[in-house]
Amino acid sequence: MSTTSPGAREHDLNAGPLEERGIIAFRHVDLVYKDQAALKDVSFTVANGEFLCLTGPSGAGKSSVLRLIAMDAFPTRGQVIVRGMLATKMSRRRIPRLRREIGFVFQDFRLLEDRNVYENVAFAQLVVGVPSHQIVRNVMRVLTNVGLWDKRHRLPRQLSGGEQQRVAIARAMVNSPKILLADEPTGNLDPVTAQEIIDLLFRINDAGTCVVFSTHDHGIVKTFGQRVIVVQGGRIASDVKRRVPVDRNASLADRMYRPGETATREPVHA
Amino acid sequence: MLRNAQAAYLVRESFAGFRRRKLTTGVTILIMGSALLVLAVLTLVTLNLGGMLEQARVGIDMRVFLAEGLPDDRVAALQPQLVVIPGVAQVTYISPETALHEFRASLGDDAELLELLDQNPLPPSYHLTLRPEARNLDAVQAVAREVGVWPEVEEIVFHQEWIDALETWTFRFQMASLLVGLVVFVAAVFVISNTVKLTMAASARVIQIQKLVGATNAFIRTPYLCEGMIQGLLAGALAMGVLLVAGRLLDGQLGGIVFFTPAQVGGFVVFCMLLGLVGSWAAMRKYLTLRSEI
């Protein structure tokens, strides 16, 4: 379970030892980047296995939240705790290890253009020192899961945008991360392909991986968001959760045009 | 602990730049080679000029003229005393007859003038050859001071002005070599660092992805450092090769020029490898902060 609100925050965040506060916890986090306040007094927690949708206009601070989770940036004030580890107390040597437990997916896919699908995914295993025979097995597993094993010899430029994003997801998942951070993963995709990608993320989440999904697309948020945090001007404007879970088996049309969607949401701290 | 797959990857990646970025790598080696060629030429000039100055210093010697009329045993007794003076390498006795013979030879056609003399006016003397470390003005003067107080010694001759001039030129040459060498060295490091930065910029995406999937800095860094060393090695070999070919072509016109010994060539190439390593390291620092620039 997750929680936030100015009133409940202190109680929830101090409720127990770090590992009991959720897989991700932000506590009164400020982030100043290049003399600009990117985040101001942000507090929330994300439970293990939760699917969190982070939304807000461009430049609101969504990516800053993801960067803090990845320990690619460190809070100017406050605490960021990921998998029980406090960002400000992390040694430099521990950060690569933490990142092996986090998968990343981006809007622009970020694949290695001169390597084929198989090599792009295997690369993530290679750098963390997985033995060769296991690499083959793991890459085959994730590429089969995303439906691209047959295209393993193709270069990224020979794939569609949706396929490239699926390769990126396979790469993110091959090390079996506990958290998957998806930064506008549907930004470059058409609605149908976007739905496929979101369905894939739902499947990953169903298998137990915590997914933090950032998007500025209200349509996607309205249709797919389970728990939604709205970031605006570097602050959390709202944090709500559906009363009725998203029907992950419903078609895109059913989900997009189902009436009364907003009425089924409630604040997380309520 | 590296696994086999990782070790194979690191070796493969160390050479991958040569395959993936043929033009960039080629230009890098060419620019590095040019800078190193300037450095090698300067080193060669320095070595040769230094050798010439050292050769000139061999001419720094002293002549100790003895008083006339000294008995032979007293003259002979001076030799062992002169040999033990610090800085003196060799002592040669020059009799008045030998001195006259040398003088006559030096006069050439004018030697007939000596026939006018009734007797040999030249005194007996000792020629002192100095050890290499004593071939400077201070040491020469120290020897002169010590020997000058002996009652048997009439006069001591050494070419102070010449030694002065030689010392001045040696100092100027050393300062000029140091200054030019420093400038060329800094320029070479700058050129290498910048050319390696080009390589790094071309690899920025790979580095970013490596960081995102949890690669350690050591793992990311190793292939680039190896690549920098290989580039340094090739650039150094290129510079030496050009110098060697140029040396062969100009062999007749550069008579007396001393080329690098095989050990010096090896040392220079190893130095170039280290330069490539340092250049790569400096260029990589920017890319190996903890930030992955998500």
Coordinates of C-alpha atoms in Angstrom, one line a residue:
Chain A
M1 CA 0.0 0.0 0.0
S2 CA 1.2 3.5 -0.7
T3 CA 0.5 6.8 0.9
T4 CA 0.9 10.5 0.8
S5 CA -0.6 13.7 2.0
P6 CA 0.8 16.5 4.1
G7 CA -1.1 15.1 7.1
A8 CA -0.4 11.5 6.8
R9 CA 3.1 11.7 5.4
E10 CA 5.1 11.8 8.6
H11 CA 3.2 9.0 10.2
D12 CA 3.5 6.7 7.2
L13 CA 7.1 7.4 6.3
N14 CA 8.3 6.9 9.9
A15 CA 6.1 3.9 10.4
G16 CA 8.9 1.3 10.4
P17 CA 12.4 0.4 9.2
L18 CA 13.4 1.4 5.8
E19 CA 12.5 -1.8 4.1
E20 CA 8.9 -1.6 5.4
R21 CA 8.3 1.8 4.0
G22 CA 7.9 0.5 0.5
I23 CA 10.2 -0.3 -2.4
I24 CA 10.6 3.5 -3.1
A25 CA 10.1 6.3 -0.6
F26 CA 10.5 10.0 -1.0
R27 CA 10.5 12.1 2.1
H28 CA 10.3 15.9 1.8
V29 CA 12.6 15.8 -1.2
D30 CA 13.9 19.0 -2.8
L31 CA 16.0 18.9 -5.9
V32 CA 17.8 21.9 -7.3
Y33 CA 19.3 21.4 -10.7
K34 CA 21.4 24.1 -12.4
D35 CA 20.1 26.7 -9.9
Q36 CA 16.5 25.8 -10.8
A37 CA 14.2 24.1 -8.3
A38 CA 13.2 20.9 -10.1
L39 CA 11.3 19.3 -7.1
K40 CA 9.9 20.9 -4.0
D41 CA 9.0 19.0 -0.8
V42 CA 8.0 15.8 -2.6
S43 CA 6.9 12.9 -0.5
F44 CA 5.4 9.5 -1.5
T45 CA 6.0 5.8 -1.2
V46 CA 5.6 3.1 -3.7
A47 CA 4.8 -0.4 -2.5
N48 CA 6.5 -3.5 -3.8
G49 CA 4.7 -4.7 -7.0
E50 CA 2.8 -1.5 -7.4
F51 CA 2.0 0.1 -10.8
L52 CA 2.5 3.9 -10.5
C53 CA 1.6 6.3 -13.2
L54 CA 3.5 9.6 -12.9
T55 CA 2.0 12.4 -14.9
G56 CA 2.1 16.2 -15.4
P57 CA 3.0 18.7 -18.0
S58 CA 6.5 18.6 -19.7
G59 CA 9.1 20.1 -17.3
A60 CA 6.9 19.4 -14.2
G61 CA 9.5 17.2 -12.6
K62 CA 8.5 13.7 -13.6
S63 CA 11.9 12.8 -15.1
S64 CA 13.6 14.3 -12.0
V65 CA 11.7 11.8 -9.8
L66 CA 12.9 9.0 -12.1
R67 CA 16.4 10.2 -11.9
L68 CA 16.3 10.3 -8.1
I69 CA 15.0 6.8 -8.0
A70 CA 17.8 5.7 -10.3
M71 CA 20.3 7.6 -8.2
D72 CA 21.3 9.5 -11.2
A73 CA 20.7 12.6 -9.1
F74 CA 20.7 13.1 -5.4
P75 CA 18.3 15.2 -3.3
T76 CA 19.3 18.7 -2.3
R77 CA 17.2 18.2 0.8
G78 CA 15.2 15.3 2.1
Q79 CA 15.5 11.5 1.7
V80 CA 15.2 9.1 -1.2
I81 CA 15.1 5.5 -0.2
V82 CA 15.2 2.8 -2.9
R83 CA 15.1 -0.9 -2.0
G84 CA 15.9 0.0 1.6
M85 CA 18.9 2.1 0.6
L86 CA 19.2 5.7 1.4
A87 CA 20.4 7.7 -1.6
T88 CA 22.5 10.2 0.4
K89 CA 24.3 7.4 2.3
M90 CA 25.0 5.3 -0.8
S91 CA 28.7 4.7 -1.6
R92 CA 29.6 5.2 -5.2
R93 CA 30.5 1.5 -5.6
R94 CA 27.0 0.5 -4.5
I95 CA 25.2 2.5 -7.2
P96 CA 25.9 0.2 -10.1
R97 CA 24.7 -2.7 -8.0
L98 CA 21.4 -0.8 -7.3
R99 CA 21.0 0.0 -10.9
R100 CA 21.1 -3.7 -11.7
E101 CA 17.9 -4.0 -9.8
I102 CA 16.2 -1.2 -11.8
G103 CA 15.2 -1.5 -15.4
F104 CA 14.9 1.6 -17.6
V105 CA 12.7 2.3 -20.7
F106 CA 12.8 5.6 -22.6
Q107 CA 10.7 7.4 -25.2
D108 CA 13.6 7.2 -27.6
F109 CA 14.4 3.5 -27.0
R110 CA 18.2 4.1 -26.6
L111 CA 19.3 1.0 -28.4
L112 CA 22.8 0.4 -29.7
E113 CA 22.3 1.0 -33.4
D114 CA 25.2 -1.1 -34.6
R115 CA 24.2 -4.2 -32.6
N116 CA 21.3 -6.6 -33.4
V117 CA 18.3 -7.3 -31.1
Y118 CA 20.0 -10.2 -29.4
E119 CA 23.2 -8.3 -28.7
N120 CA 21.3 -5.3 -27.4
V121 CA 19.6 -7.4 -24.8
A122 CA 22.6 -9.6 -24.1
F123 CA 24.7 -6.5 -23.5
A124 CA 22.8 -5.8 -20.2
Q125 CA 23.7 -9.2 -19.0
L126 CA 27.3 -9.1 -20.2
V127 CA 28.2 -5.9 -18.3
V128 CA 27.0 -7.4 -15.0
G129 CA 29.0 -10.6 -15.5
V130 CA 26.3 -13.2 -16.2
P131 CA 27.9 -16.5 -17.5
S132 CA 27.6 -17.0 -21.2
H133 CA 25.3 -20.0 -21.1
Q134 CA 22.9 -18.1 -18.8
I135 CA 23.0 -15.1 -21.1
V136 CA 21.7 -17.2 -24.0
R137 CA 18.9 -18.7 -21.8
N138 CA 17.8 -15.3 -20.3
V139 CA 17.9 -13.4 -23.6
M140 CA 15.8 -16.2 -25.2
R141 CA 13.3 -16.0 -22.4
V142 CA 12.8 -12.2 -22.5
L143 CA 12.8 -11.9 -26.2
T144 CA 10.2 -14.7 -26.4
N145 CA 8.1 -12.9 -23.8
V146 CA 8.1 -9.7 -25.9
G147 CA 7.6 -11.7 -29.1
L148 CA 10.8 -10.8 -30.8
W149 CA 12.9 -14.0 -30.6
D150 CA 12.3 -14.5 -34.3
K151 CA 13.8 -11.1 -35.1
R152 CA 16.8 -11.4 -32.9
H153 CA 19.2 -11.0 -35.8
R154 CA 17.7 -7.7 -36.9
L155 CA 19.3 -4.3 -36.3
P156 CA 17.2 -1.7 -34.5
R157 CA 16.7 0.3 -37.7
Q158 CA 15.0 -2.7 -39.3
L159 CA 12.3 -2.7 -36.6
S160 CA 9.2 -0.6 -36.1
G161 CA 9.0 1.9 -33.2
G162 CA 6.9 -0.5 -31.2
E163 CA 9.3 -3.4 -31.8
Q164 CA 12.2 -1.2 -30.8
Q165 CA 10.4 -0.3 -27.6
R166 CA 9.8 -4.0 -26.9
V167 CA 13.6 -4.6 -27.4
A168 CA 14.2 -1.9 -24.9
I169 CA 11.8 -3.5 -22.4
A170 CA 13.4 -6.9 -23.0
R171 CA 16.8 -5.3 -22.2
A172 CA 15.4 -3.6 -19.1
M173 CA 13.9 -6.9 -17.9
V174 CA 16.6 -9.3 -18.7
N175 CA 18.4 -8.8 -15.4
S176 CA 15.1 -9.4 -13.5
P177 CA 14.9 -6.0 -11.9
K178 CA 12.6 -5.3 -9.0
I179 CA 11.7 -1.9 -10.4
L180 CA 11.0 -0.8 -13.9
L181 CA 11.2 2.9 -14.7
A182 CA 9.5 3.8 -17.9
D183 CA 10.0 7.4 -19.0
E184 CA 7.4 8.4 -21.6
P185 CA 7.7 4.9 -23.2
T186 CA 4.7 5.5 -25.5
G187 CA 5.6 9.0 -26.5
N188 CA 6.8 8.0 -30.0
L189 CA 4.2 5.4 -30.6
D190 CA 0.7 5.4 -32.2
P191 CA -2.2 4.6 -29.8
V192 CA -2.6 0.9 -30.7
T193 CA 1.2 0.3 -30.4
A194 CA 1.1 2.3 -27.2
Q195 CA -1.5 0.0 -25.8
E196 CA 0.6 -3.0 -26.7
I197 CA 3.5 -1.5 -24.8
I198 CA 1.3 -0.7 -21.8
D199 CA -0.1 -4.2 -21.9
L200 CA 3.4 -5.5 -21.8
L201 CA 4.2 -3.3 -18.8
F202 CA 1.0 -4.6 -17.1
R203 CA 2.2 -8.2 -17.7
I204 CA 5.6 -7.3 -16.2
N205 CA 3.8 -5.8 -13.2
D206 CA 1.6 -8.8 -12.8
A207 CA 4.8 -10.9 -12.6
G208 CA 5.7 -8.9 -9.5
T209 CA 7.9 -6.0 -10.8
C210 CA 7.1 -2.6 -9.5
V211 CA 6.5 -0.3 -12.5
V212 CA 6.8 3.5 -12.4
F213 CA 5.4 4.8 -15.6
S214 CA 5.8 8.5 -16.5
T215 CA 3.7 10.2 -19.2
H216 CA 2.2 13.5 -20.0
D217 CA -0.6 12.0 -22.1
H218 CA -3.9 12.4 -20.2
G219 CA -5.6 9.9 -22.4
I220 CA -3.2 7.2 -21.3
V221 CA -3.4 8.2 -17.7
K222 CA -7.2 8.2 -17.7
T223 CA -7.4 4.9 -19.5
F224 CA -4.6 2.9 -17.9
G225 CA -3.6 4.5 -14.7
Q226 CA -4.0 2.4 -11.6
R227 CA -2.5 4.8 -9.1
V228 CA -1.7 8.3 -10.5
I229 CA 0.6 11.0 -9.1
V230 CA 0.2 14.3 -10.7
V231 CA 3.4 16.4 -10.6
Q232 CA 3.1 20.1 -11.3
G233 CA 5.7 22.8 -10.8
G234 CA 8.0 20.4 -9.0
R235 CA 5.3 19.5 -6.4
I236 CA 2.9 16.6 -6.1
A237 CA -0.5 18.1 -7.0
S238 CA -2.5 14.9 -6.4
D239 CA -2.0 11.2 -5.6
V240 CA -5.1 9.1 -6.4
K241 CA -5.8 5.4 -6.9
R242 CA -8.7 3.7 -8.7
R243 CA -11.3 2.1 -6.5
V244 CA -11.9 -0.5 -9.2
P245 CA -8.7 -1.9 -10.6
V246 CA -8.0 -1.4 -14.3
D247 CA -9.4 -4.3 -16.3
R248 CA -6.2 -5.3 -18.0
N249 CA -7.9 -7.8 -20.3
A250 CA -10.3 -5.2 -21.7
S251 CA -9.8 -3.9 -25.2
L252 CA -8.4 -0.5 -25.9
A253 CA -11.8 0.7 -27.1
D254 CA -13.5 -0.5 -24.0
R255 CA -11.0 1.1 -21.8
M256 CA -10.9 4.4 -23.6
Y257 CA -14.6 5.0 -23.9
R258 CA -15.8 3.5 -20.6
P259 CA -17.8 6.3 -18.9
G260 CA -17.4 7.7 -15.4
E261 CA -13.7 6.9 -15.1
T262 CA -12.8 9.8 -12.9
A263 CA -15.6 8.9 -10.4
T264 CA -13.9 5.6 -9.7
R265 CA -10.7 7.2 -8.2
E266 CA -9.9 8.1 -4.6
P267 CA -7.1 9.9 -2.9
V268 CA -4.3 7.5 -1.8
H269 CA -4.3 9.0 1.7
A270 CA -8.1 8.7 2.2
Chain B
M1 CA 36.2 -10.9 -11.0
L2 CA 35.9 -11.0 -14.7
R3 CA 34.1 -13.9 -16.4
N4 CA 35.2 -15.3 -19.7
A5 CA 32.4 -13.6 -21.6
Q6 CA 33.3 -10.2 -20.0
A7 CA 37.1 -10.7 -20.7
A8 CA 36.4 -11.6 -24.3
Y9 CA 34.1 -8.5 -24.5
L10 CA 36.7 -6.2 -23.1
V11 CA 39.4 -7.5 -25.5
R12 CA 37.0 -7.3 -28.4
E13 CA 35.9 -3.8 -27.5
S14 CA 39.5 -2.6 -27.1
F15 CA 39.9 -3.1 -30.8
A16 CA 36.3 -2.3 -31.8
G17 CA 36.9 1.4 -32.3
F18 CA 39.3 0.6 -35.1
R19 CA 36.6 -1.4 -36.9
R20 CA 33.6 0.8 -36.1
R21 CA 35.1 4.2 -36.4
K22 CA 37.8 3.7 -39.0
L23 CA 37.9 7.4 -40.1
T24 CA 37.9 8.9 -36.6
T25 CA 40.5 6.4 -35.3
G26 CA 42.6 7.0 -38.4
V27 CA 42.5 10.7 -38.0
T28 CA 43.2 10.4 -34.3
I29 CA 46.3 8.3 -34.9
L30 CA 47.5 10.7 -37.7
I31 CA 47.1 13.8 -35.5
M32 CA 48.7 12.1 -32.5
G33 CA 51.5 10.8 -34.7
S34 CA 52.1 14.3 -36.0
A35 CA 52.3 15.8 -32.5
L36 CA 54.6 12.9 -31.4
L37 CA 56.7 13.3 -34.5
V38 CA 57.4 17.0 -33.5
L39 CA 58.2 15.7 -30.0
A40 CA 60.5 13.0 -31.4
V41 CA 62.3 15.4 -33.7
L42 CA 62.9 17.8 -30.8
T43 CA 64.1 15.0 -28.7
L44 CA 66.5 13.9 -31.4
V45 CA 67.8 17.5 -31.9
T46 CA 68.2 17.8 -28.1
L47 CA 70.1 14.5 -27.9
N48 CA 72.4 15.5 -30.8
L49 CA 73.1 19.1 -29.6
G50 CA 73.6 17.7 -26.1
G51 CA 76.1 15.2 -27.5
M52 CA 77.9 18.0 -29.3
L53 CA 78.2 20.2 -26.2
E54 CA 79.4 17.2 -24.2
Q55 CA 82.0 16.6 -26.9
A56 CA 83.1 20.2 -26.7
R57 CA 83.5 19.8 -22.9
V58 CA 86.1 17.1 -23.5
G59 CA 88.3 20.0 -24.6
I60 CA 88.2 21.5 -21.2
D61 CA 91.7 20.9 -19.8
M62 CA 94.6 22.6 -18.0
R63 CA 98.2 23.2 -18.5
V64 CA 100.4 23.5 -15.4
F65 CA 103.7 25.2 -16.2
L66 CA 106.6 24.6 -13.9
A67 CA 109.4 26.9 -12.8
E68 CA 112.6 26.7 -14.8
G69 CA 115.6 24.8 -13.5
L70 CA 113.7 22.3 -11.3
P71 CA 115.6 19.1 -10.8
D72 CA 114.1 16.1 -12.7
D73 CA 113.3 14.2 -9.4
R74 CA 111.2 17.2 -8.2
V75 CA 109.4 17.4 -11.5
A76 CA 108.7 13.7 -11.5
A77 CA 107.5 13.8 -7.8
L78 CA 104.7 16.2 -8.9
Q79 CA 102.9 13.7 -11.1
P80 CA 101.5 11.4 -8.3
Q81 CA 100.5 14.5 -6.4
L82 CA 98.6 15.9 -9.4
V83 CA 96.8 12.6 -10.1
V84 CA 95.2 12.4 -6.7
I85 CA 93.6 15.9 -7.0
P86 CA 89.8 15.5 -7.2
G87 CA 88.5 16.0 -10.7
V88 CA 91.8 15.2 -12.4
A89 CA 91.5 12.2 -14.7
Q90 CA 95.0 12.0 -16.3
V91 CA 98.3 13.7 -16.0
T92 CA 100.8 13.9 -18.9
Y93 CA 104.3 15.3 -18.6
I94 CA 105.3 17.6 -21.4
S95 CA 109.0 18.2 -21.5
P96 CA 110.4 21.5 -22.9
E97 CA 111.6 19.5 -26.0
T98 CA 108.1 18.1 -26.6
A99 CA 106.6 21.5 -26.1
L100 CA 109.0 23.1 -28.6
H101 CA 108.2 20.4 -31.1
E102 CA 104.5 21.0 -30.7
F103 CA 105.0 24.7 -30.9
R104 CA 107.0 24.3 -34.1
A105 CA 104.3 22.2 -35.6
S106 CA 101.7 24.8 -34.7
L107 CA 103.6 27.6 -36.4
G108 CA 103.7 25.8 -39.7
D109 CA 105.6 27.9 -42.3
D110 CA 106.6 30.4 -39.7
A111 CA 108.6 27.7 -37.7
E112 CA 111.8 29.1 -39.2
L113 CA 111.5 32.0 -36.7
L114 CA 112.4 29.5 -33.9
E115 CA 115.8 29.0 -35.5
L116 CA 116.6 32.5 -34.2
L117 CA 116.4 31.4 -30.6
D118 CA 119.6 30.4 -28.8
Q119 CA 117.9 28.0 -26.4
N120 CA 114.5 26.5 -25.8
P121 CA 112.4 29.1 -23.9
L122 CA 109.6 26.7 -23.1
P123 CA 109.3 25.4 -19.5
P124 CA 108.4 21.8 -18.5
S125 CA 104.7 21.4 -17.9
Y126 CA 101.9 18.9 -17.0
H127 CA 98.8 18.6 -19.1
L128 CA 95.8 17.8 -16.9
T129 CA 92.8 16.0 -18.4
L130 CA 89.7 16.4 -16.3
R131 CA 87.0 13.9 -15.3
P132 CA 83.6 14.6 -17.0
E133 CA 82.0 15.9 -13.8
A134 CA 84.9 18.4 -13.4
R135 CA 84.6 19.9 -16.8
N136 CA 83.1 23.1 -15.6
L137 CA 84.4 26.5 -14.4
D138 CA 84.0 25.9 -10.7
A139 CA 85.9 22.6 -10.7
V140 CA 88.7 24.0 -13.0
Q141 CA 89.2 27.0 -10.7
A142 CA 89.2 24.7 -7.6
V143 CA 92.0 22.6 -9.2
A144 CA 93.9 25.8 -10.2
R145 CA 93.6 27.2 -6.7
E146 CA 95.0 24.0 -5.1
V147 CA 97.9 23.6 -7.6
G148 CA 98.7 27.3 -7.9
V149 CA 100.1 27.5 -4.3
W150 CA 102.8 24.9 -5.0
P151 CA 106.2 26.5 -5.2
E152 CA 107.2 24.4 -8.2
V153 CA 104.3 25.8 -10.2
E154 CA 105.0 28.9 -12.3
E155 CA 101.7 29.3 -14.1
I156 CA 98.4 27.6 -14.8
V157 CA 96.6 28.0 -18.1
F158 CA 93.0 27.2 -18.9
H159 CA 90.6 28.8 -21.3
Q160 CA 88.3 30.6 -18.9
E161 CA 86.5 32.6 -21.5
W162 CA 85.9 29.5 -23.6
I163 CA 84.6 27.6 -20.6
D164 CA 82.4 30.5 -19.7
A165 CA 81.0 30.7 -23.2
L166 CA 80.4 26.9 -23.3
E167 CA 78.7 27.0 -20.0
T168 CA 76.5 29.9 -21.0
W169 CA 75.5 28.1 -24.2
T170 CA 74.9 24.8 -22.4
F171 CA 72.6 26.6 -19.9
R172 CA 70.7 28.4 -22.7
F173 CA 70.4 25.2 -24.7
Q174 CA 69.1 23.3 -21.7
M175 CA 66.5 26.1 -20.9
A176 CA 65.4 26.3 -24.5
S177 CA 65.1 22.5 -24.7
L178 CA 63.1 22.4 -21.5
L179 CA 60.8 25.2 -22.6
V180 CA 60.2 23.9 -26.2
G181 CA 59.9 20.4 -24.9
L182 CA 57.3 21.5 -22.3
V183 CA 55.3 23.4 -24.9
V184 CA 55.4 20.5 -27.4
F185 CA 54.5 18.0 -24.6
V186 CA 51.5 20.0 -23.4
A187 CA 50.4 20.4 -27.0
A188 CA 50.7 16.7 -27.6
V189 CA 48.7 15.9 -24.5
F190 CA 46.1 18.5 -25.5
V191 CA 45.8 17.1 -29.0
I192 CA 45.6 13.5 -27.8
S193 CA 43.1 14.3 -25.1
N194 CA 40.9 16.2 -27.6
T195 CA 41.1 13.5 -30.2
V196 CA 40.3 10.9 -27.6
K197 CA 37.3 13.1 -26.6
L198 CA 36.1 12.8 -30.1
T199 CA 36.1 9.0 -29.7
M200 CA 34.4 9.3 -26.4
A201 CA 31.7 11.5 -27.8
A202 CA 31.0 8.9 -30.5
S203 CA 30.7 6.3 -27.7
A204 CA 28.7 8.4 -25.3
R205 CA 25.5 6.5 -26.0
V206 CA 27.1 3.2 -25.3
I207 CA 28.6 4.5 -22.1
Q208 CA 25.2 5.9 -21.0
I209 CA 23.5 2.5 -21.6
Q210 CA 26.3 0.7 -19.8
K211 CA 25.8 2.9 -16.8
L212 CA 22.0 2.4 -16.9
V213 CA 22.3 -1.4 -16.8
G214 CA 24.7 -1.3 -13.9
A215 CA 28.1 -1.6 -15.4
T216 CA 30.9 -0.4 -13.0
N217 CA 33.1 2.4 -14.0
A218 CA 36.1 0.1 -14.2
F219 CA 34.2 -2.2 -16.7
I220 CA 33.2 0.8 -18.8
R221 CA 36.7 2.4 -18.7
T222 CA 38.9 -0.6 -19.5
P223 CA 38.3 -0.9 -23.3
Y224 CA 38.7 2.9 -23.8
L225 CA 42.0 3.0 -21.9
C226 CA 43.2 0.0 -23.9
E227 CA 42.1 1.7 -27.1
G228 CA 43.9 4.9 -26.0
M229 CA 47.1 2.9 -25.3
I230 CA 46.9 1.1 -28.7
Q231 CA 46.3 4.4 -30.5
G232 CA 49.4 5.8 -28.6
L233 CA 51.4 2.8 -29.6
L234 CA 50.4 3.1 -33.3
A235 CA 51.0 6.9 -33.3
G236 CA 54.4 6.5 -31.6
A237 CA 55.3 3.8 -34.1
L238 CA 54.1 6.1 -36.9
A239 CA 56.2 9.0 -35.6
M240 CA 59.3 6.8 -35.2
G241 CA 58.7 5.2 -38.7
V242 CA 58.5 8.6 -40.4
L243 CA 61.6 9.8 -38.6
L244 CA 63.5 6.6 -39.5
V245 CA 62.6 6.9 -43.2
A246 CA 63.4 10.6 -43.2
G247 CA 66.7 9.8 -41.5
R248 CA 67.5 7.2 -44.2
L249 CA 66.6 9.6 -47.0
L250 CA 68.7 12.4 -45.7
D251 CA 71.5 10.2 -44.5
G252 CA 74.2 11.7 -46.7
Q253 CA 73.1 15.3 -45.9
L254 CA 73.0 15.0 -42.1
G255 CA 76.4 13.6 -41.6
G256 CA 77.2 12.9 -38.0
I257 CA 73.6 12.9 -36.8
V258 CA 73.1 10.3 -34.1
F259 CA 69.8 8.4 -34.3
F260 CA 67.9 6.9 -31.4
T261 CA 69.2 3.5 -30.2
P262 CA 66.7 0.6 -30.3
A263 CA 66.2 1.0 -26.5
Q264 CA 65.4 4.7 -27.0
V265 CA 62.9 3.9 -29.8
G266 CA 61.3 1.3 -27.5
G267 CA 61.2 3.8 -24.6
F268 CA 59.6 6.5 -26.9
V269 CA 56.9 4.1 -28.0
V270 CA 56.1 3.0 -24.5
F271 CA 56.0 6.7 -23.5
C272 CA 53.5 7.3 -26.4
M273 CA 51.4 4.4 -25.0
L274 CA 51.4 6.0 -21.6
L275 CA 50.5 9.3 -23.2
G276 CA 47.5 7.6 -24.9
L277 CA 46.5 6.1 -21.6
V278 CA 46.7 9.5 -19.8
G279 CA 44.9 11.2 -22.6
S280 CA 42.1 8.6 -22.5
W281 CA 41.8 8.8 -18.8
A282 CA 41.6 12.6 -18.8
A283 CA 39.0 12.5 -21.6
M284 CA 36.9 9.9 -19.9
R285 CA 36.6 11.7 -16.6
K286 CA 33.6 13.7 -17.8
Y287 CA 31.8 10.6 -18.9
L288 CA 32.3 8.6 -15.8
T289 CA 30.6 10.6 -13.2
L290 CA 27.8 8.7 -11.5
R291 CA 25.3 10.6 -13.6
S292 CA 24.0 8.6 -16.6
E293 CA 22.3 11.7 -18.0
I294 CA 18.9 9.9 -18.3

